[in-house]
Tab-separated table of C-alpha atoms and ligand atoms in Angstrom:
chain	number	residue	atom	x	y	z
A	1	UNK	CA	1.242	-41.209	14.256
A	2	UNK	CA	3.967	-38.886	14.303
A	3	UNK	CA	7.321	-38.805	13.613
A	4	UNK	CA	9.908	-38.911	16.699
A	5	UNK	CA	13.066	-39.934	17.796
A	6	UNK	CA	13.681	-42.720	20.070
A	7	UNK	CA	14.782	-41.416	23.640
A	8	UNK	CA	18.251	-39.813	24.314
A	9	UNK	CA	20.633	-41.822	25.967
A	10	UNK	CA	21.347	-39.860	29.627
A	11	UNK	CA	24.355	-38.710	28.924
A	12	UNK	CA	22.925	-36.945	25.497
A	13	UNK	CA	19.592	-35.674	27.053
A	14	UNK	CA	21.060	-34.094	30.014
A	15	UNK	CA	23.910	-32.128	27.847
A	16	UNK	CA	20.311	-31.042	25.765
A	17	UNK	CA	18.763	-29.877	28.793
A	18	UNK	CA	21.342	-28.325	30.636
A	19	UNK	CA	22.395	-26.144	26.850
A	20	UNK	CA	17.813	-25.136	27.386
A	21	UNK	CA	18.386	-24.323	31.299
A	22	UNK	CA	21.211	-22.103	30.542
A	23	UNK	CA	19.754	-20.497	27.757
A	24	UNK	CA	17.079	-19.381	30.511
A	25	UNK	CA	19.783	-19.310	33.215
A	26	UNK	CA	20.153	-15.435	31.780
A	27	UNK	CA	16.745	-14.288	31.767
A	28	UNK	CA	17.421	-13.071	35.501
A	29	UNK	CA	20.458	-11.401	34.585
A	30	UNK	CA	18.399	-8.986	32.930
A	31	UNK	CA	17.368	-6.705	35.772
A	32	UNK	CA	20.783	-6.434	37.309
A	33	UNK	CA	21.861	-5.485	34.131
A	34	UNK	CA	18.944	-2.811	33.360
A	35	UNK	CA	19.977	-1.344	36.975
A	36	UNK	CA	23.570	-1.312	36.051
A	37	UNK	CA	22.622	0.733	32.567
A	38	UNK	CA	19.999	2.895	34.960
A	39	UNK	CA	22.849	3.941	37.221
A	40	UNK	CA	24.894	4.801	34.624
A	41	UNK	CA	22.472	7.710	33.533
A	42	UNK	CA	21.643	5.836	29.962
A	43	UNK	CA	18.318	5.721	28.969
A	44	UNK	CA	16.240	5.013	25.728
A	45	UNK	CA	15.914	9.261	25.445
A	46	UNK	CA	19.912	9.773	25.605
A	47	UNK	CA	21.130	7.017	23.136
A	48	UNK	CA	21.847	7.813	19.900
A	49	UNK	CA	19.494	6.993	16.570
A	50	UNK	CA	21.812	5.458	14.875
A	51	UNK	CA	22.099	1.433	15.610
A	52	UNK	CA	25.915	1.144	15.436
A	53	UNK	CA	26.627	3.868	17.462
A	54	UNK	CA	24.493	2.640	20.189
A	55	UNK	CA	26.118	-0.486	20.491
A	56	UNK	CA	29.494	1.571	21.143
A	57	UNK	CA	27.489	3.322	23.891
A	58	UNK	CA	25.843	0.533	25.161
A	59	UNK	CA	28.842	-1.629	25.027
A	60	UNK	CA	30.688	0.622	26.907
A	61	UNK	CA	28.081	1.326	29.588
A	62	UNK	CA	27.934	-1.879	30.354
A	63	UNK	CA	31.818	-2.874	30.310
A	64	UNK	CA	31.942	-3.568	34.210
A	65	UNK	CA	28.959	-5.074	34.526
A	66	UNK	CA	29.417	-8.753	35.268
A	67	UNK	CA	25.952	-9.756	34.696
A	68	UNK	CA	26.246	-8.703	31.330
A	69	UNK	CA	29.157	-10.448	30.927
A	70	UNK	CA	27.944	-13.712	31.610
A	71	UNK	CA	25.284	-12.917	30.199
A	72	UNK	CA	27.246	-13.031	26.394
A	73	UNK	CA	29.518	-15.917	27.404
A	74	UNK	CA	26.644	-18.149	28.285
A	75	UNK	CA	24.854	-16.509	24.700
A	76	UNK	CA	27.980	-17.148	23.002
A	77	UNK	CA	28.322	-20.648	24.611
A	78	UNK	CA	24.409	-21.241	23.051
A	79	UNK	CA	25.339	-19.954	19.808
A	80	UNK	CA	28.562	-22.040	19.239
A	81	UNK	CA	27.989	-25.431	20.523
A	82	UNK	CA	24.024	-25.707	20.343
A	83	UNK	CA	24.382	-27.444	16.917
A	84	UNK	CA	27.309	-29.547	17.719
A	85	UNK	CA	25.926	-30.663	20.794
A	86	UNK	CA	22.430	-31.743	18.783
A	87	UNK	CA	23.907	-33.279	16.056
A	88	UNK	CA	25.872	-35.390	18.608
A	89	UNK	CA	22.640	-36.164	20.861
A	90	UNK	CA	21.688	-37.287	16.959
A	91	UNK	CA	24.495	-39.383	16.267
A	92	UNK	CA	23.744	-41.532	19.735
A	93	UNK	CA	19.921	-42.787	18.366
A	94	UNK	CA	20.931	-42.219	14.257
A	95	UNK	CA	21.100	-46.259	14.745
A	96	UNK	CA	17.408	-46.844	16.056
A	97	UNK	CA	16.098	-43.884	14.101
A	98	UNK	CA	16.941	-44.710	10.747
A	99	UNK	CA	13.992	-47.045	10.230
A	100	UNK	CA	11.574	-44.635	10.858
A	101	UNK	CA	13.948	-42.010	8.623
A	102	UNK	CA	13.481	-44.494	5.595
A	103	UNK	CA	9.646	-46.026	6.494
A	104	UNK	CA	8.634	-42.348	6.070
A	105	UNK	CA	10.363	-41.366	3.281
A	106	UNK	CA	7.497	-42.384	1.535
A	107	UNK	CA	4.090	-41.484	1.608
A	108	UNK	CA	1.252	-39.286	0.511
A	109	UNK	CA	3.356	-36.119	0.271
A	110	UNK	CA	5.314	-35.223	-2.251
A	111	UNK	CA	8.852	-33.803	-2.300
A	112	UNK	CA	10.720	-31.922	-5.476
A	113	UNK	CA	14.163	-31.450	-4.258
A	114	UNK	CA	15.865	-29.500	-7.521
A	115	UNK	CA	19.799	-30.000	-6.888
A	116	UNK	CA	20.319	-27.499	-10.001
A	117	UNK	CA	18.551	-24.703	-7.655
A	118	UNK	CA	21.097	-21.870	-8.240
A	119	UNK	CA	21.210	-20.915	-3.944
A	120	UNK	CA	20.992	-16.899	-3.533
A	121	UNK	CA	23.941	-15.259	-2.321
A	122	UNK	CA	22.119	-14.122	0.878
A	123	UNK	CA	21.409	-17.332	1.935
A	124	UNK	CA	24.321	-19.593	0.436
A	125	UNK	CA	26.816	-20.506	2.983
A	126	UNK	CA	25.315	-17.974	5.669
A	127	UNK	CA	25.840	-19.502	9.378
A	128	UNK	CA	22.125	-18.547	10.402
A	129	UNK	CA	21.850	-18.713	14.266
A	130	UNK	CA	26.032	-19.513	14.181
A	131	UNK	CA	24.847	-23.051	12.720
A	132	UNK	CA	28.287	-24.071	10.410
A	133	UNK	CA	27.282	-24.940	7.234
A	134	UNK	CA	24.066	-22.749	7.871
A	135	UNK	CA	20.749	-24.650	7.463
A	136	UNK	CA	22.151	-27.463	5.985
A	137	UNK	CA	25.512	-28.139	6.911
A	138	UNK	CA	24.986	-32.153	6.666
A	139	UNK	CA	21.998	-34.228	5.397
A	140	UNK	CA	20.236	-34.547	8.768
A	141	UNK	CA	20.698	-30.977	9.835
A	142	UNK	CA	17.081	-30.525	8.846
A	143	UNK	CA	16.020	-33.397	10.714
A	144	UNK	CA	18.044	-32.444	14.402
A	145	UNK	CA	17.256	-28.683	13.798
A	146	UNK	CA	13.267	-29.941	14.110
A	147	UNK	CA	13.844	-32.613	16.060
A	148	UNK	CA	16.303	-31.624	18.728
A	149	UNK	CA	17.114	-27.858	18.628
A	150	UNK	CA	13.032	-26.627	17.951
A	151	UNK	CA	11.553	-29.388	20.073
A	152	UNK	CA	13.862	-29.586	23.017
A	153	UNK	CA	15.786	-26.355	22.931
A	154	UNK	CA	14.321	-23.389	21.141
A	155	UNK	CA	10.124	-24.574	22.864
A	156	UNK	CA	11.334	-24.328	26.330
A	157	UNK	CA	12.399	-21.048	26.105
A	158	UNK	CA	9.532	-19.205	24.172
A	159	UNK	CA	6.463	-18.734	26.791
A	160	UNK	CA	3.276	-20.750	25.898
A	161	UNK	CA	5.939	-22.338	23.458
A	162	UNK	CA	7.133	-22.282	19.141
A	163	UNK	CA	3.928	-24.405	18.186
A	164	UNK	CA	1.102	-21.897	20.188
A	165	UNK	CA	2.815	-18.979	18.493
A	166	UNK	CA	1.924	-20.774	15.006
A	167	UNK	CA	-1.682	-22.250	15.998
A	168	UNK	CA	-2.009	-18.689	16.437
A	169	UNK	CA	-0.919	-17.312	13.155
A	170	UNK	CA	-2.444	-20.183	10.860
A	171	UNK	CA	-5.696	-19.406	12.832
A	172	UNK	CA	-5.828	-15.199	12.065
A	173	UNK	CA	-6.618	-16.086	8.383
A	174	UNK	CA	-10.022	-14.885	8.112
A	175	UNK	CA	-12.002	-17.598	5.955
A	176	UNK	CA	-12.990	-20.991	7.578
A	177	UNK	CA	-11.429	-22.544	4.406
A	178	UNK	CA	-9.086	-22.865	1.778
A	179	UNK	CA	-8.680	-25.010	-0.853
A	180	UNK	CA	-5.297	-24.074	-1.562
A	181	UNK	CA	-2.416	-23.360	0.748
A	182	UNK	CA	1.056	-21.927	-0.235
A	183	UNK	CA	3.490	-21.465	2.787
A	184	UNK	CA	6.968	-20.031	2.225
A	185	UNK	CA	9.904	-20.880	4.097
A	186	UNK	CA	8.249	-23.896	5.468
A	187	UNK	CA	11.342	-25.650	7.187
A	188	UNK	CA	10.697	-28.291	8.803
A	189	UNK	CA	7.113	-28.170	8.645
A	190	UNK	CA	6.421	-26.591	12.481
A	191	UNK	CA	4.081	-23.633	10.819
A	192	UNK	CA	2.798	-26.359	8.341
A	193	UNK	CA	1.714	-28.389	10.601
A	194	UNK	CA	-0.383	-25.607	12.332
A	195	UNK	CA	-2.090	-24.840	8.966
A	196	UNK	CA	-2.669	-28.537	8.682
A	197	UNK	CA	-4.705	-28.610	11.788
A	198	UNK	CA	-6.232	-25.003	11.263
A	199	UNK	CA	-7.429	-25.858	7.765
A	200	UNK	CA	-7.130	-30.043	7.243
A	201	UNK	CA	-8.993	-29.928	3.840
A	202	UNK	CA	-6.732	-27.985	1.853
A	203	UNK	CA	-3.903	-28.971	-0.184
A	204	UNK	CA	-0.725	-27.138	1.392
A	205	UNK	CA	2.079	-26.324	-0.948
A	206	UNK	CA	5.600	-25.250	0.653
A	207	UNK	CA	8.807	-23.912	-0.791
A	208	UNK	CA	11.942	-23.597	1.170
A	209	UNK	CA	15.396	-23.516	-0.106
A	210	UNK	CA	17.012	-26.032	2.221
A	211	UNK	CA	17.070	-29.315	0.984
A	212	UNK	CA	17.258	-31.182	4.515
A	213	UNK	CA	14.959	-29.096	6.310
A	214	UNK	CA	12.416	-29.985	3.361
A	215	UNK	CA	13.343	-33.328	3.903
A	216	UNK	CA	12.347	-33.336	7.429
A	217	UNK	CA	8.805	-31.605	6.357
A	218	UNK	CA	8.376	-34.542	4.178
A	219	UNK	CA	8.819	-37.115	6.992
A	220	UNK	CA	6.850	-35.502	9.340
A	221	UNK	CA	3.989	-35.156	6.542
A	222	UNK	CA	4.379	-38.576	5.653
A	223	UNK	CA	4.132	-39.783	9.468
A	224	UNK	CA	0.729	-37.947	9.583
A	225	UNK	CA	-0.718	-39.120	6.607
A	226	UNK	CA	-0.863	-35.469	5.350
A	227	UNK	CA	-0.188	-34.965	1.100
A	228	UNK	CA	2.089	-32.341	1.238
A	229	UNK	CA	3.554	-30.742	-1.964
A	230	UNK	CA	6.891	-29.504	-0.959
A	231	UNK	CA	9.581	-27.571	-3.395
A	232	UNK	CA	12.963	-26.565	-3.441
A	233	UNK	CA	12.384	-22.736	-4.547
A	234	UNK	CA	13.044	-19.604	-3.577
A	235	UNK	CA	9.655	-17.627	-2.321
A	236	UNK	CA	10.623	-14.600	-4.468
A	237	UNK	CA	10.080	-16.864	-7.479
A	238	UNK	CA	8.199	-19.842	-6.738
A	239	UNK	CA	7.350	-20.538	-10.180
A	240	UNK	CA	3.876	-21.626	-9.999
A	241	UNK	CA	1.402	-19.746	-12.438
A	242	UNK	CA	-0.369	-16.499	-11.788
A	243	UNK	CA	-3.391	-16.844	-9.194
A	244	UNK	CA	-2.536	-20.219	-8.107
A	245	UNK	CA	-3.591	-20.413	-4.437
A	246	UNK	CA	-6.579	-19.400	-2.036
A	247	UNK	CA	-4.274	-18.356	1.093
A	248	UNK	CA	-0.630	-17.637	0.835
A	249	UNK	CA	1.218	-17.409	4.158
A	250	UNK	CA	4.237	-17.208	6.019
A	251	UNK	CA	5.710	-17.510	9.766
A	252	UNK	CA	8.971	-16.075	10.517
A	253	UNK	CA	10.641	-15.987	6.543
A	254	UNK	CA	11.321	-12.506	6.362
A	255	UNK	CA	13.798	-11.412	9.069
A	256	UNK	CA	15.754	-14.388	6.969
A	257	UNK	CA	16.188	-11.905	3.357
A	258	UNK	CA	17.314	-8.389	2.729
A	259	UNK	CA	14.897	-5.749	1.951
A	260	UNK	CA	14.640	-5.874	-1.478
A	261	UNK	CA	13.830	-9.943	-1.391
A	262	UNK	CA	11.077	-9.117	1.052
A	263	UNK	CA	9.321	-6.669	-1.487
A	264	UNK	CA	9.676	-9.242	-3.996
A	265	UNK	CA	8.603	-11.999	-1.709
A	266	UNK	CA	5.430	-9.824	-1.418
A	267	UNK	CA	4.787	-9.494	-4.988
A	268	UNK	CA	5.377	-13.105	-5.507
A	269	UNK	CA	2.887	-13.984	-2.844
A	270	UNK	CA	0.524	-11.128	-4.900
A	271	UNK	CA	1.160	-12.839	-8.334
A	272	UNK	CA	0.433	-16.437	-7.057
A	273	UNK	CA	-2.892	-15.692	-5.277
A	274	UNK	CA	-6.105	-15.808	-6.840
A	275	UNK	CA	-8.284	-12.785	-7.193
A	276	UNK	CA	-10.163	-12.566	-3.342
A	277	UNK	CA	-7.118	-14.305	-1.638
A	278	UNK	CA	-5.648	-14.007	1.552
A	279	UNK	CA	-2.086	-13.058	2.532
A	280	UNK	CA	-1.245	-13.535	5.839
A	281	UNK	CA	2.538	-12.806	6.839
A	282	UNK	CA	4.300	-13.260	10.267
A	283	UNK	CA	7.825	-11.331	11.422
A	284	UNK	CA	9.780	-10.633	14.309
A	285	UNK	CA	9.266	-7.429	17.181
A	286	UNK	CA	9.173	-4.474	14.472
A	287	UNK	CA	11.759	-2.073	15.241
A	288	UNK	CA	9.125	1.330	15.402
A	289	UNK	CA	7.536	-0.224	18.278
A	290	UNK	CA	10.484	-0.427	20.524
A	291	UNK	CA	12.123	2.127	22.423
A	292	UNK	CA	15.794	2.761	21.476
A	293	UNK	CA	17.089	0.382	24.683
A	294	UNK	CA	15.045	-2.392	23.601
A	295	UNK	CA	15.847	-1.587	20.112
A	296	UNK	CA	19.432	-2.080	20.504
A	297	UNK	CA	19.009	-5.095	23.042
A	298	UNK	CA	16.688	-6.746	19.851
A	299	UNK	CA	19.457	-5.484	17.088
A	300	UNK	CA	22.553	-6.665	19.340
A	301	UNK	CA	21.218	-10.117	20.665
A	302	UNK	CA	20.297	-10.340	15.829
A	303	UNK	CA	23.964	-9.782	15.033
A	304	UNK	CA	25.576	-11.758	17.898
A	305	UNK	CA	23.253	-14.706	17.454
A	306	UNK	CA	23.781	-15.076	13.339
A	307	UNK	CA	21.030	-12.963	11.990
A	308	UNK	CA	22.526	-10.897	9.002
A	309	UNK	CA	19.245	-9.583	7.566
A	310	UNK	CA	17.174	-8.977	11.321
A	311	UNK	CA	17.862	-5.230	10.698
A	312	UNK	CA	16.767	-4.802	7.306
A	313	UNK	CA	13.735	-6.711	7.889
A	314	UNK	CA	12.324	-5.375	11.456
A	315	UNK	CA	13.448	-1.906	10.277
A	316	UNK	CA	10.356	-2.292	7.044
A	317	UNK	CA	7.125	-1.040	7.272
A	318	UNK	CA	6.042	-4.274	6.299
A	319	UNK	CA	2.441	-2.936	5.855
A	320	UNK	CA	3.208	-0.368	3.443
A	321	UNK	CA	5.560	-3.244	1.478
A	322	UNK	CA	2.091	-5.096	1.814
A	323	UNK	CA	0.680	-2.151	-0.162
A	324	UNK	CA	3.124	-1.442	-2.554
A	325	UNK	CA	2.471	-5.106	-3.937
A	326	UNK	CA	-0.707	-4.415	-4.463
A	327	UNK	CA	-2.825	-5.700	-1.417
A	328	UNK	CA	-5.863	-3.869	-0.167
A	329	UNK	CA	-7.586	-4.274	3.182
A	330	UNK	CA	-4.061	-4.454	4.785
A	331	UNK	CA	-3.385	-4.527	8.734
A	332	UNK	CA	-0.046	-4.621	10.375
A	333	UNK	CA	0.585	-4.885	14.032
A	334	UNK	CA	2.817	-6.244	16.756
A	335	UNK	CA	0.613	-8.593	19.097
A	336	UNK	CA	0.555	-7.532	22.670
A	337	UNK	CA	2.228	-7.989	25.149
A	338	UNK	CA	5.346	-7.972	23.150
A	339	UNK	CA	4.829	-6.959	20.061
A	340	UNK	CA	5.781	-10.678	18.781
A	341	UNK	CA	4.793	-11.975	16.400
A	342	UNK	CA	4.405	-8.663	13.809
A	343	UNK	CA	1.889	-9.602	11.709
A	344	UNK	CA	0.528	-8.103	8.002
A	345	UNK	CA	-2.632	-9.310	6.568
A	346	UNK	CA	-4.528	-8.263	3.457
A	347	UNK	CA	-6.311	-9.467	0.026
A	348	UNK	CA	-5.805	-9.604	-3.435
A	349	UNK	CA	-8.834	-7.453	-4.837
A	350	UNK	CA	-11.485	-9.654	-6.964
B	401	SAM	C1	13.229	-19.425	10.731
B	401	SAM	S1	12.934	-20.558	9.464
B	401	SAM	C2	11.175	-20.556	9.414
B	401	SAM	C3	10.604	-21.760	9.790
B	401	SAM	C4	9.205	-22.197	9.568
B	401	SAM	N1	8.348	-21.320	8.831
B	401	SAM	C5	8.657	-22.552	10.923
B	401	SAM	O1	7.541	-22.187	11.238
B	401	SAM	O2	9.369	-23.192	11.697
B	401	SAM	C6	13.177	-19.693	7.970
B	401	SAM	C7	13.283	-20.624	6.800
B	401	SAM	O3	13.171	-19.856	5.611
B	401	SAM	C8	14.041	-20.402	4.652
B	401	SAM	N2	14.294	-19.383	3.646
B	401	SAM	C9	15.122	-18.334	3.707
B	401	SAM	N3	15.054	-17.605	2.593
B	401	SAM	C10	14.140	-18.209	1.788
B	401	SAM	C11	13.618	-17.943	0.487
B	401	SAM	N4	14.000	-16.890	-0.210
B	401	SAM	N5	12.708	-18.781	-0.018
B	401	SAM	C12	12.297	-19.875	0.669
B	401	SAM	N6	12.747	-20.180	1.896
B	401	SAM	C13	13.656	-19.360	2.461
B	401	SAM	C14	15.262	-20.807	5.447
B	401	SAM	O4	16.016	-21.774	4.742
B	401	SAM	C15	14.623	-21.337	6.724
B	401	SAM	O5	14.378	-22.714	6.658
């Protein structure tokens, strides 16, 4: 069994899919646009290196081009009313769902929701992806962001689709098995659920600072029978002893925290595993592997769409951060064909 939400009225499912379709309704845009900026004379050789001047450039390039123009209203339309219009869809089946909200409230996993958690300031109050109230702006905002915007929105416009991308991730670890799992930022449980199925034995531990999204990873644990210990703590200091866990892992975290957060997310991750452990991190399209057009397309489409801390993060050489914490063995790269996920690997020496 799972946990799901009973079907969308019409009226609520069609304003969900229509917000998907014209998220996509774009994509096409894209080569008018790229001949517009061609004709223009700008390519990746003549733009400035540095980011913000760019955007003046580019911004100004592409003032008369209507495709790119409708392009940011319909982006802007996403951004502003993709939360309202799930929480409403919500609202419509809250009703019939709220059975299945309290049957699976309990169960075999465990969840340590710490209300004293001083928030960091990077995080506290931050609109991430132009969500109000940022990850949880109400107490089901966990719940509709997995439910609604993942499932229905966010999957239909990522080829292959959010829970491949995961599969994928969970599966590069390079032992058959761990006993012990830590994944940080865990959400609501999509990337869990992919270590679940890549490695059922093992006990999973997940910290996340939002308290709803946690909430949701419970439920959906709970629904699948699977003993999840989930926390409410930051990954930079999980506070679990030295050498805790076989595997410690992430999937998308770290274009969510400024630099310095990142190194100490590393050497938390470090600290935590046990000698001969794996680490096994996953970011966004690294920076150094674009050219400076789709740079600025990746940097512009971060700060319009509520992503403070994109630029810090894709702008790290995440391997050598790897490194500096003390990893051996480590490998970075940018899978192919574009360079997404950018993933670092590497061990704890015995
Ligand atoms: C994009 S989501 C990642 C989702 C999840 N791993 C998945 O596969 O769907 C990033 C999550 O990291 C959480 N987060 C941000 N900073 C964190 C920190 N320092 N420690 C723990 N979680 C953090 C956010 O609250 C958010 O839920």
């Amino acid at each position: 069994m799972s946990f799901s939400l009973p079907p969308l009225p019409q009226r609520e499912r069609a304003a969900v899919d229509f917000m998907g379709m014209l998220g996509k309704a774009s994509f096409p845009m894209r080569s008018a646009i790229d001949a517009h900026i061609e004709a223009k004379g700008v390519t990746a050789e003549n733009l400035p290196d540095d980011l913000d001047e760019r955007t003046d450039v580019m911004l100004g390039t592409l003032a008369d081009s209507k495709e790119f123009r409708a392009q940011q209203l319909f982006g802007e339309w996403h951004a502003r009313y993709m939360a309202a219009l799930a929480d409403r869809a919500f609202e419509a089946v809250k009703g019939e769902a709220l059975d299945d909200i309290k049957r699976f409230h309990n169960g075999p996993s465990e969840l340590h929701l710490d209300p004293d958690m001083e928030a960091p300031d990077y995080w506290d109050g931050v609109d991430f992806h132009r969500t109000a109230g940022g990850w949880d702006s109400h107490d089901y905002a966990g719940l509709v962001h997995g439910e609604i915007i993942h499932k229905r929105l966010v999957d239909k416009m990522y080829p292959g689709g959010i829970f491949k991308q995961r599969r994928f991730v969970a599966d590069l670890a390079p032992k058959e098995h761990y006993d012990t799992i830590l994944e940080m930022g865990t959400s609501t449980g999509h990337y869990t659920q992919a270590l679940q199925q890549a490695y059922p034995k093992a006990q999973i531990t997940g910290v996340e600072l939002s308290a709803s999204t946690l909430e949701h990873a419970a439920r959906v644990a709970n629904a699948n029978g699977w003993a999840w210990k989930l926390y409410q703590r930051p990954a930079e200091n999980t506070g679990f002893a030295d050498a805790s866990f076989d595997l410690v892992t992430s999937y998308i975290l770290l274009h969510e925290i400024p630099a310095d957060i990142i190194r100490a997310v590393f050497k938390e991750a470090f600290r935590t595993l046990k000698p001969g452990g794996d680490m096994v991190m996953s970011a966004v399209t690294r920076y150094a592997d674009l050219d400076k057009l789709a740079e600025w397309r990746a940097d512009f489409g971060a700060l319009t769409g509520g992503e403070p801390w994109w630029r810090e993060s894709a702008s790290l050489d995440l391997g050598a951060v790897a490194e500096e914490a003390g990893f051996v063995d480590v490998k970075a790269w940018g899978e192919k064909p574009m360079n997404y996920p950018y993933v670092v690997m590497g061990r704890k020496p015995e």
